[in-house]
Short mmCIF file of C-alpha atoms in Angstrom, two decimals:
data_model
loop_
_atom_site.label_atom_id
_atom_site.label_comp_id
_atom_site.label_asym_id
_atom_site.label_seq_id
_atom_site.Cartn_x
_atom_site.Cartn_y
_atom_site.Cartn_z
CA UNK A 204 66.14 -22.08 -46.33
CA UNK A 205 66.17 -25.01 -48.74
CA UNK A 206 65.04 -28.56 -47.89
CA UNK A 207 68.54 -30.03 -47.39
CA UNK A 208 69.76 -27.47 -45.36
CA UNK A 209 66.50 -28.27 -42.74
CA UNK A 210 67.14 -31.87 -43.02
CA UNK A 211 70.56 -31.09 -42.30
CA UNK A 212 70.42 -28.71 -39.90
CA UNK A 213 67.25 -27.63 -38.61
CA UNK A 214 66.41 -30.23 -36.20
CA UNK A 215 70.00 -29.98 -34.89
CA UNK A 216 71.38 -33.63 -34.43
CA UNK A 217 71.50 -36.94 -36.26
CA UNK A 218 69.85 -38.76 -33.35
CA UNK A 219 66.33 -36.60 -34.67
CA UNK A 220 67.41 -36.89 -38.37
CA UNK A 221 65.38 -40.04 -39.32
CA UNK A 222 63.05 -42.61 -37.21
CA UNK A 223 65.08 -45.75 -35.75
CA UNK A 224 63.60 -48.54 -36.15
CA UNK A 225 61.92 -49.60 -32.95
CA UNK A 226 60.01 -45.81 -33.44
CA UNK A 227 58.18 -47.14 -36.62
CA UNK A 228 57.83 -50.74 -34.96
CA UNK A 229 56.01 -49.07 -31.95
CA UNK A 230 53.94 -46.80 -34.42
CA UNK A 231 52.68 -49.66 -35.81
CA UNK A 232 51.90 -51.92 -33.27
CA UNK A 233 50.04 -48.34 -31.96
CA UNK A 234 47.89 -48.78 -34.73
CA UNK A 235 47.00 -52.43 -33.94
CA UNK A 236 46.30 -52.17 -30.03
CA UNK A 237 44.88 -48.74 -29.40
CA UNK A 238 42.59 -46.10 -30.79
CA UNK A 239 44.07 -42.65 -30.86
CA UNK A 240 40.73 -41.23 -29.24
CA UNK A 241 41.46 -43.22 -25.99
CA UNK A 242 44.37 -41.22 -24.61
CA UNK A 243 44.74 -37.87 -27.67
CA UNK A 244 42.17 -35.57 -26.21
CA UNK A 245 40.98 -33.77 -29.60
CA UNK A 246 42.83 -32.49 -32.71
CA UNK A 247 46.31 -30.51 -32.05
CA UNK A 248 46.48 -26.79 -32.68
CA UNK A 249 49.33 -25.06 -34.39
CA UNK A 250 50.44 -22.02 -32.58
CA UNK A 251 52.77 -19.08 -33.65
CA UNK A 252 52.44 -18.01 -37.35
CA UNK A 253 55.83 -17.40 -38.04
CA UNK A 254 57.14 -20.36 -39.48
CA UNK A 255 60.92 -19.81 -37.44
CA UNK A 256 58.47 -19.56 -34.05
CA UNK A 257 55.82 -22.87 -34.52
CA UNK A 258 54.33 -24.48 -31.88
CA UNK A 259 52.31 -27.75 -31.99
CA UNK A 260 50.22 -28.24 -28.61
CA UNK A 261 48.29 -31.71 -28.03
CA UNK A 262 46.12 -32.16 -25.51
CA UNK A 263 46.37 -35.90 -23.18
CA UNK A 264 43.79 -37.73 -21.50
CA UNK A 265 46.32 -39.13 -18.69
CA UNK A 266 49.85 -39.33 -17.74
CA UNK A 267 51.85 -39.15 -21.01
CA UNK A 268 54.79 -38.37 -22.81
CA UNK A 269 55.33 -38.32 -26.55
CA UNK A 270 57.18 -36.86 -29.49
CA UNK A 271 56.23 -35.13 -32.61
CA UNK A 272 57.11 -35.75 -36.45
CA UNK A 273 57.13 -33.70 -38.74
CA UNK A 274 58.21 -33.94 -42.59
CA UNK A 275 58.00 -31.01 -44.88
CA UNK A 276 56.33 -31.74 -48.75
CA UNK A 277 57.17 -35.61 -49.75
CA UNK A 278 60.47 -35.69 -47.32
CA UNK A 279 60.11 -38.29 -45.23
CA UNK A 280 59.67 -37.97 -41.20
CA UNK A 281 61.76 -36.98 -38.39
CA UNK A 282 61.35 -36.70 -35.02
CA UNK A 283 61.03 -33.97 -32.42
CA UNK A 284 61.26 -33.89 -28.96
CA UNK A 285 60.01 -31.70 -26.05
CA UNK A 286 63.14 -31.85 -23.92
CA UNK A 287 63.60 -29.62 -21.68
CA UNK A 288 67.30 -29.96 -19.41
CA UNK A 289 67.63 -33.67 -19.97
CA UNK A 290 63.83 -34.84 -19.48
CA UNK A 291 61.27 -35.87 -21.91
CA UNK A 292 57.38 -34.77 -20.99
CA UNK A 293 55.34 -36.09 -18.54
CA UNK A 294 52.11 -34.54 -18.00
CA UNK A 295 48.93 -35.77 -17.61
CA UNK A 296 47.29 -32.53 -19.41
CA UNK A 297 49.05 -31.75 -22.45
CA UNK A 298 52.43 -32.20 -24.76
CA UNK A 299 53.97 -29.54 -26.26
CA UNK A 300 56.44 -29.50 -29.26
CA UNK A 301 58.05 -26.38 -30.19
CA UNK A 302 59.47 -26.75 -33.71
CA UNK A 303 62.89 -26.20 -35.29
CA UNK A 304 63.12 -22.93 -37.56
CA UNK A 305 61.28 -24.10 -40.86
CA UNK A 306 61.40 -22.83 -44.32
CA UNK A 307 58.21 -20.10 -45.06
CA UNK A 308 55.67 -21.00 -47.42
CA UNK A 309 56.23 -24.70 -47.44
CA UNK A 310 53.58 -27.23 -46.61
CA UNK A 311 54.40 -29.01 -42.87
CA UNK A 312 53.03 -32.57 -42.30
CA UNK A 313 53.00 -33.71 -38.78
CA UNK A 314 51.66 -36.32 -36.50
CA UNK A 315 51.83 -36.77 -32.91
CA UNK A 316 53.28 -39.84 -31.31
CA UNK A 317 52.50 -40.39 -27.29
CA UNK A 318 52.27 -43.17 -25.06
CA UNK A 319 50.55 -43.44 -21.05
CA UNK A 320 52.93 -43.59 -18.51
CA UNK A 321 52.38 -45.16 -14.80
CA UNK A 322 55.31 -43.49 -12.80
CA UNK A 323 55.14 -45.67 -10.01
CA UNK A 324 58.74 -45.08 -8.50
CA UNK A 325 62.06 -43.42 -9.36
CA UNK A 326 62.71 -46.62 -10.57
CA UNK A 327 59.37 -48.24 -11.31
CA UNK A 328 58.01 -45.95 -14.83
CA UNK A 329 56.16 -48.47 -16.49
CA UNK A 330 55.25 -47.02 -20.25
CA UNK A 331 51.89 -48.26 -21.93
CA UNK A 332 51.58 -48.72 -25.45
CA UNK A 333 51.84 -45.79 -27.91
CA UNK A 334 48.95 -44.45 -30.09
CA UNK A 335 49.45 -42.38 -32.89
CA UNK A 336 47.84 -39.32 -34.30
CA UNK A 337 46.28 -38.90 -37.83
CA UNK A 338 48.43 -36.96 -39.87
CA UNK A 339 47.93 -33.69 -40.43
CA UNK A 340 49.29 -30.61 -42.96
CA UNK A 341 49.78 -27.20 -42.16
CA UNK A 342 50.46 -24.62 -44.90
CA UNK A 343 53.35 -22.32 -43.07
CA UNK A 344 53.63 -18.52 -43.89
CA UNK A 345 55.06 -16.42 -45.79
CA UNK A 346 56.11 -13.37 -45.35
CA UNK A 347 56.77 -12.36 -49.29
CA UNK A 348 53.81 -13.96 -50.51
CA UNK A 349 52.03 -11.67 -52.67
CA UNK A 350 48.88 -12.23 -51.27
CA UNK A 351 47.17 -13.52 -48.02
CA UNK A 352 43.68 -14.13 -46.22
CA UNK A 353 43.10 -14.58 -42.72
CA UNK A 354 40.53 -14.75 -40.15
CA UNK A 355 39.40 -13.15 -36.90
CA UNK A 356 37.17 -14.79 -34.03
CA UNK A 357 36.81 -12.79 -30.42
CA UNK A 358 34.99 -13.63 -27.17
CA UNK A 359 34.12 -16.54 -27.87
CA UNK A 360 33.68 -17.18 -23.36
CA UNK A 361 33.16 -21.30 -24.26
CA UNK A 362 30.06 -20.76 -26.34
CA UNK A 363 29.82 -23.95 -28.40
CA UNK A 364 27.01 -23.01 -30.53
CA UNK A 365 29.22 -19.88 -31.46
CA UNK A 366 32.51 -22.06 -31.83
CA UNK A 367 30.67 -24.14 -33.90
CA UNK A 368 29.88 -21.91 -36.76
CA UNK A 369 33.00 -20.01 -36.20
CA UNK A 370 34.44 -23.25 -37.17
CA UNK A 371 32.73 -24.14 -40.23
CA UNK A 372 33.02 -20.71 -41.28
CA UNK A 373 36.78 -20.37 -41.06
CA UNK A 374 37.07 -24.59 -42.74
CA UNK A 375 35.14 -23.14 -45.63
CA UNK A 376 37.89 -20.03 -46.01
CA UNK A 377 40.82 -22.39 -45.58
CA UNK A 378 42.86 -19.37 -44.41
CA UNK A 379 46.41 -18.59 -44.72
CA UNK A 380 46.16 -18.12 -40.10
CA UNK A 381 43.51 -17.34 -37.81
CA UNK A 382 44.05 -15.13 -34.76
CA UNK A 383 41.30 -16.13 -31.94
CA UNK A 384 41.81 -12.41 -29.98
CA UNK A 385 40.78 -12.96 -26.51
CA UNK A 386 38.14 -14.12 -24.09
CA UNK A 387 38.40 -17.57 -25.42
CA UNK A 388 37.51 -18.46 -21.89
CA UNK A 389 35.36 -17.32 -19.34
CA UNK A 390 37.65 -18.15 -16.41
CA UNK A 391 40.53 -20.77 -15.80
CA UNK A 392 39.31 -23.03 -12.68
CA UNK A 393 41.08 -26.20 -13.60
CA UNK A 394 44.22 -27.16 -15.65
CA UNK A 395 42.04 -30.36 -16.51
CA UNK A 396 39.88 -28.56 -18.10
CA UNK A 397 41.95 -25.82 -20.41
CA UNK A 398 42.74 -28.44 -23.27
CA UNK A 399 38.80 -28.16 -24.08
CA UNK A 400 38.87 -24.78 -23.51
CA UNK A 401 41.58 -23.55 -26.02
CA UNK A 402 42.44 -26.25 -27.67
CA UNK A 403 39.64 -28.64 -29.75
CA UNK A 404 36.55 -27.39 -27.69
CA UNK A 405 33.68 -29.51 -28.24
CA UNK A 406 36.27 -31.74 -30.44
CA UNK A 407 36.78 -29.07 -32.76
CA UNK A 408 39.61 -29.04 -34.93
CA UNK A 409 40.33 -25.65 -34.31
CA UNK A 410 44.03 -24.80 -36.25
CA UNK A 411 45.52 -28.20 -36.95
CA UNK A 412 45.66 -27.50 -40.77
CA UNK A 413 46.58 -23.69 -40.42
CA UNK A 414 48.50 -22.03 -37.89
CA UNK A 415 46.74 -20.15 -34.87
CA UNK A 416 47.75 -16.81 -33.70
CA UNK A 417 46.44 -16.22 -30.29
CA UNK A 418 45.60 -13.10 -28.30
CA UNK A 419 45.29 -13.15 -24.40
CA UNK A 420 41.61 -11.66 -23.19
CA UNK A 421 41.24 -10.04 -19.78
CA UNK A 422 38.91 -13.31 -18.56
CA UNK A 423 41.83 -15.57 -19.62
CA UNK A 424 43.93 -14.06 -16.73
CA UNK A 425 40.98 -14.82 -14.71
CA UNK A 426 41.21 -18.22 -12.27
CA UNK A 427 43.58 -20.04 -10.27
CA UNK A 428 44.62 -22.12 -13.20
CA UNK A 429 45.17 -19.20 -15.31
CA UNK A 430 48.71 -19.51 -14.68
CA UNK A 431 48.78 -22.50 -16.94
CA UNK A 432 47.77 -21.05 -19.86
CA UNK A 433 51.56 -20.78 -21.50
CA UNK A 434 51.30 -24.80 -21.38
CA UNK A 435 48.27 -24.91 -23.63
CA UNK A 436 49.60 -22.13 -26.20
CA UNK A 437 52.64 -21.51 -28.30
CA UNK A 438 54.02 -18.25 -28.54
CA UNK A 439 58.02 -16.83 -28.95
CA UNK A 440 59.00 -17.23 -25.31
CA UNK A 441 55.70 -18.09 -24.18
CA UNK A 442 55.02 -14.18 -24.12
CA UNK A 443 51.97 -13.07 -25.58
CA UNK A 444 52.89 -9.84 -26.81
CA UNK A 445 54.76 -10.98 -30.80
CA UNK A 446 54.81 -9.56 -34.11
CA UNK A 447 54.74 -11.75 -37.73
CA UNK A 448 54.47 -11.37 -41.03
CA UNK A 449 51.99 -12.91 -43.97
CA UNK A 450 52.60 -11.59 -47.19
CA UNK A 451 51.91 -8.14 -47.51
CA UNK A 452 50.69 -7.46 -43.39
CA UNK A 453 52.66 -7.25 -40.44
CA UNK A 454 51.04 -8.03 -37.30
CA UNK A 455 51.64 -6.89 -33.88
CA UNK A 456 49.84 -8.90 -31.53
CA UNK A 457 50.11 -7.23 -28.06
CA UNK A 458 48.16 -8.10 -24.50
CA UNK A 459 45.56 -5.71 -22.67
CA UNK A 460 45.38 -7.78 -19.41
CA UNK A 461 42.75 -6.43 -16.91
CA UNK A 462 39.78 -4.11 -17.58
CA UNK A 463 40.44 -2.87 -13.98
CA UNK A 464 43.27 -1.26 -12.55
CA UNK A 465 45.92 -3.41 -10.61
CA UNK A 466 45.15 -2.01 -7.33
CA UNK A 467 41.31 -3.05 -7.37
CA UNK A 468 40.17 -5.37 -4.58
CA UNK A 469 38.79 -7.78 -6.59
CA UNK A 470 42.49 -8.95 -7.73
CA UNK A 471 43.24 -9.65 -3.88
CA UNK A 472 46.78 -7.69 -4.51
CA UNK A 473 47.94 -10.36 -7.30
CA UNK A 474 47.66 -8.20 -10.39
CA UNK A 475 50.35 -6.20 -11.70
CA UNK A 476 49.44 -5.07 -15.55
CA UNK A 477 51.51 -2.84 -15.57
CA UNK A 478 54.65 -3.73 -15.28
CA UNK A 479 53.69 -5.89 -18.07
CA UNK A 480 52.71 -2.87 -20.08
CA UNK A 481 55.74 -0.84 -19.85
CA UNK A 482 57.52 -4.23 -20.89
CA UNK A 483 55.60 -4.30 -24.36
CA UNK A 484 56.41 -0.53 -24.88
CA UNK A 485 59.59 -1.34 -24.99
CA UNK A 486 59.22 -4.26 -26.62
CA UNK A 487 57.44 -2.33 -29.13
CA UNK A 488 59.86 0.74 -29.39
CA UNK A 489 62.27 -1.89 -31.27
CA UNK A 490 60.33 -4.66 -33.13
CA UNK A 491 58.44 -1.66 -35.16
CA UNK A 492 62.30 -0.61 -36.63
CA UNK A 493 62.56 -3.85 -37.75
CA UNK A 494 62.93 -4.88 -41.67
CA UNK A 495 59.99 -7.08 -41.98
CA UNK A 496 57.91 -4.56 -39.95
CA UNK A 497 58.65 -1.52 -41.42
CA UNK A 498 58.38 -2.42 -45.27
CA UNK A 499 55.51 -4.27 -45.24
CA UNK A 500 52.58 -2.29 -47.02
CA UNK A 501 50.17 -2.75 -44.29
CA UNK A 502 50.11 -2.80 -40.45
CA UNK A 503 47.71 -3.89 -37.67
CA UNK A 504 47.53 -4.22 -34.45
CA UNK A 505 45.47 -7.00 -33.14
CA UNK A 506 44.87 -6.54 -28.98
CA UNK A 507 41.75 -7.58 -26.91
CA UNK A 508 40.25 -4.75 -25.26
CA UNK A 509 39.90 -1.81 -27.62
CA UNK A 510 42.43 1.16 -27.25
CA UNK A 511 38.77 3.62 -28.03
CA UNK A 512 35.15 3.00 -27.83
CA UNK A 513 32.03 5.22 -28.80
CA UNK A 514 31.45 6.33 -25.53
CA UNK A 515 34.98 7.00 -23.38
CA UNK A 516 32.80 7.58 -20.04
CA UNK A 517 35.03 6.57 -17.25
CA UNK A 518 33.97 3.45 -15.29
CA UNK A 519 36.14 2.46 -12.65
CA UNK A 520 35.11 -0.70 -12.09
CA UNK A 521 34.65 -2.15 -15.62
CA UNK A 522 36.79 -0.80 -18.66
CA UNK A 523 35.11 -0.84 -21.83
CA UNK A 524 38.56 0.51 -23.33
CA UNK A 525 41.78 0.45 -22.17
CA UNK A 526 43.17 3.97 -21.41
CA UNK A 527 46.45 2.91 -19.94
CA UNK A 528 47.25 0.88 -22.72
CA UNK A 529 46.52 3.70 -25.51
CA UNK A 530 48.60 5.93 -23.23
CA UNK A 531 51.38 3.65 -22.99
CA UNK A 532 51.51 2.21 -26.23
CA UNK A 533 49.97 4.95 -29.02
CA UNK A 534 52.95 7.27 -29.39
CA UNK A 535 54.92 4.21 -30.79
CA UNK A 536 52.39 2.94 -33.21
CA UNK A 537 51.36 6.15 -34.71
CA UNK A 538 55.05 6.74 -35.31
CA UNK A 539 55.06 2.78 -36.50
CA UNK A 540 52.27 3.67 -39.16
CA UNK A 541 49.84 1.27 -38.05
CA UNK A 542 46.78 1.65 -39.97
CA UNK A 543 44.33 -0.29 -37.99
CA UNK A 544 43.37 -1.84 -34.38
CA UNK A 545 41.55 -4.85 -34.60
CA UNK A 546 39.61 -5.58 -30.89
CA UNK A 547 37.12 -7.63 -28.88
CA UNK A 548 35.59 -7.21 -25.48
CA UNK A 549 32.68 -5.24 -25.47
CA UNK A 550 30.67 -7.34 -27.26
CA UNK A 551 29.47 -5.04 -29.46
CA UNK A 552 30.52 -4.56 -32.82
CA UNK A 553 31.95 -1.37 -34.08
CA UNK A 554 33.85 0.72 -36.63
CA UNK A 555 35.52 3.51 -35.67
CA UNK A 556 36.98 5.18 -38.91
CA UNK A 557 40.36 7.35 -37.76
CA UNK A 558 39.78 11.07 -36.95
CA UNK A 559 42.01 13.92 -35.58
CA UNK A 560 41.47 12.96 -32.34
CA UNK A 561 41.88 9.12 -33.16
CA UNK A 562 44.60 9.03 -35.42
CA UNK A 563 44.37 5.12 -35.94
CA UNK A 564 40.81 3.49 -37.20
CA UNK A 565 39.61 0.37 -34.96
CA UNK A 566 37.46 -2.47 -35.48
CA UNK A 567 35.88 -4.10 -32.93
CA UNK A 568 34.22 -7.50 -32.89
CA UNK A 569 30.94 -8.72 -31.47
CA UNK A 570 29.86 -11.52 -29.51
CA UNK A 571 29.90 -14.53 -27.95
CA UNK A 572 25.96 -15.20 -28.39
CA UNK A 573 25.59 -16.47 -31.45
CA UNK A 574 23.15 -14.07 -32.51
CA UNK A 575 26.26 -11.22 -31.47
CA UNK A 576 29.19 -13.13 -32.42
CA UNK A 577 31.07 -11.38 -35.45
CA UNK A 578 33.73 -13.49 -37.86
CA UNK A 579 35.91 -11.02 -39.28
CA UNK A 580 37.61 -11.85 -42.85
CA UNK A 581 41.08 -10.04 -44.08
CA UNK A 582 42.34 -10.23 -47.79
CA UNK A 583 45.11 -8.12 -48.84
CA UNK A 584 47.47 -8.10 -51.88
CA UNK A 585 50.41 -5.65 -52.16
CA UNK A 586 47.89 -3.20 -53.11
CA UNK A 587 44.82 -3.59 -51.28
CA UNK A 588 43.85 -4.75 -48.18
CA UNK A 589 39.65 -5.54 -47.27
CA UNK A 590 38.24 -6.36 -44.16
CA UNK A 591 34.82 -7.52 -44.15
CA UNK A 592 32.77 -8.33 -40.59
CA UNK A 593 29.94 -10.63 -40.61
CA UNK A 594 27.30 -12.10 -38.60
CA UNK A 595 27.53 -15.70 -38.13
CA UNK A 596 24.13 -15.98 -40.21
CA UNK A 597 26.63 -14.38 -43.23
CA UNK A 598 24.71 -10.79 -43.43
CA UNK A 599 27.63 -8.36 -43.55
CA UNK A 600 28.06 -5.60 -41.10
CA UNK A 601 31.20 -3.64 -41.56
CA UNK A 602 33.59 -3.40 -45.23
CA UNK A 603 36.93 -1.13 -44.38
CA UNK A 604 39.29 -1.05 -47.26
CA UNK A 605 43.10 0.44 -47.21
CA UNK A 606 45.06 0.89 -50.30
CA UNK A 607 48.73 0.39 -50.06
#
């Protein structure tokens, strides 16, 4: 898509195709009355690598509402809104902005826009004053680059000493995304508390400046609150089972759930996993036959609890690998040609090269102690593609290599 045609087009009406005035006169008096820290709870995160899928997810101290702009290179800025049948946000949480398709490969700016809100009465909604966001640039994908790198964190459970150097790590890689696959939590208690948990915990700036591909763990469907998660991520129909494409690797991204069955007592008779997995079977019978899937030269799958592990004894009440889901899912993705499982969950770092009996390698992350906590790095041209695991500390542990 060329630049006209989005300015045109993409964000779908003139009322979003430029700023009016009063916008840019409320932006600046923003800047004069009110620091950004006082009501933006940390940085935003970009969800969803494909650029026709983006997702940019602040998190609010307070009632709020808001809107997003976005520009892409030197164009100048136009507004998005999070309408959803006739009403602008209001939450005291978190904003949301799904974007409008985008062109791939381009460079995004954005900033976030919101302002407090006292809703008093149906007819008493008194609006503070707005604060504005620093601005911030996202590289977008793209799927026939010749080359890309990405990154890998898992099981993270809230560890900030772990985040921490996770962080640094990935800033000094600049990567082209970085998929975060599962566990990021340890439970979900209290909506209040979910924008530190997956979105800038401990203030990080987590995937502002590259977008975030994230992967559901089996203690993120854990809590109460868990419920709420879709309002603090961004994926295609707030599923999280999706596919995308960087360059030269597709990725299927698909969701484990539970390491327990759906009839075990500790769910209390509110899981059902697997209904959910027979969804993504299907899902994944078609998305696999599809062009950008099928030609690209290589093909992971990236899914929280591993589909193998070293030792397959059975354990009823803990699953150190998820049976059900190899059963209900292998068939297609040997058949697909996916050439690798990437995993988390059992803290333990592993490779498990393919055999006759595992027809698909798997690599498995470590963690979340800091002295167990892997960062995994990807690199692949059209030719190659090299995954190196490492110890936070930099010593490596694993090197698996595909050719084309």
């Amino acid at each position: 898509m060329q630049r006209r045609t989005f300015l045109k087009s993409g964000l779908c009406a003139g009322a979003t195709a430029t700023l009016v005035a009063h916008t840019s006169a409320l932006r600046d008096a923003a800047a004069d009355s009110a620091s950004h820290e006082s009501l933006l709870a940390g940085s935003p995160v970009v969800f969803g690598p494909d650029s026709a899928a983006l997702t940019v997810v602040q998190g609010v101290r307070g009632a709020a509402t808001g809107f997003l702009e976005l520009a892409l290179g030197d164009e100048p800025f136009q507004r998005v809104d999070a309408e959803t049948a006739g009403l602008l946000p209001y939450d005291p949480h978190v904003l949301k902005f799904r974007l409008p398709p985008l062109p791939a490969g381009q460079t995004l700016r954005y900033r976030i826009v919101a302002r407090p809100i006292d809703f008093q009465t149906a007819y008493k909604i008194l609006p503070g004053e707005p604060v504005t966001s620093e601005t911030y640039a996202c590289r977008l994908l793209d799927p026939s680059a010749d080359e890309t790198q990405f990154v890998v964190w898992n099981d993270t459970h809230e560890n900030q000493t772990t985040l921490d150097m996770l962080e640094r790590a990935t800033a000094a890689l600049e990567p082209d995304f970085l998929l975060w696959n599962g566990d990021q939590t340890n439970d979900i208690y209290d909506v209040s508390k979910l924008s530190a948990q997956v979105l800038s915990p401990g203030g990080l700036t987590i995937a502002a400046r590259w977008p975030l591909a994230y992967a559901r763990g089996n203690h993120d469907v854990r809590g109460p609150a868990a419920r709420h998660l879709p309002e603090f991520t961004g994926t295609p129909d707030d599923r999280f089972y999706y596919g995308f494409r960087s360059g030269p690797v597709a990725v299927l991204v698909l969701d484990t759930g539970e390491d327990k069955p759906d009839d075990h007592p500790v769910f209390g008779g509110l899981a059902a996993f697997e209904t959910m997995r027979r969804r993504q079977r299907e899902w994944l019978a078609r998305v696999v036959r599809q062009a950008w899937f099928r030609e690209a030269p290589f093909r992971l799958l990236f899914c929280h609890i591993p589909l193998w592990w070293i030792d397959e004894v059975s354990d009823p009440g803990h699953w150190r690998f998820s049976k059900v889901c190899r059963e209900a899912w292998l068939p297609q993705l040997v058949e697909a040609g996916v050439q690798l499982v990437i995993s988390g969950h059992t803290h333990e770092h592993a490779w498990m090269p393919p055999t006759a009996e595992r027809p698909i390698g798997q690599l498995i992350g470590g963690g979340p102690k800091p002295q167990h906590a892997t960062i995994l790095e990807g690199t692949a041209t059209r030719h190659k593609l090299q995954l190196v695991m490492k110890k936070l500390d930099g010593a490596e542990l694993h090197r698996v290599t595909f050719e084309a």
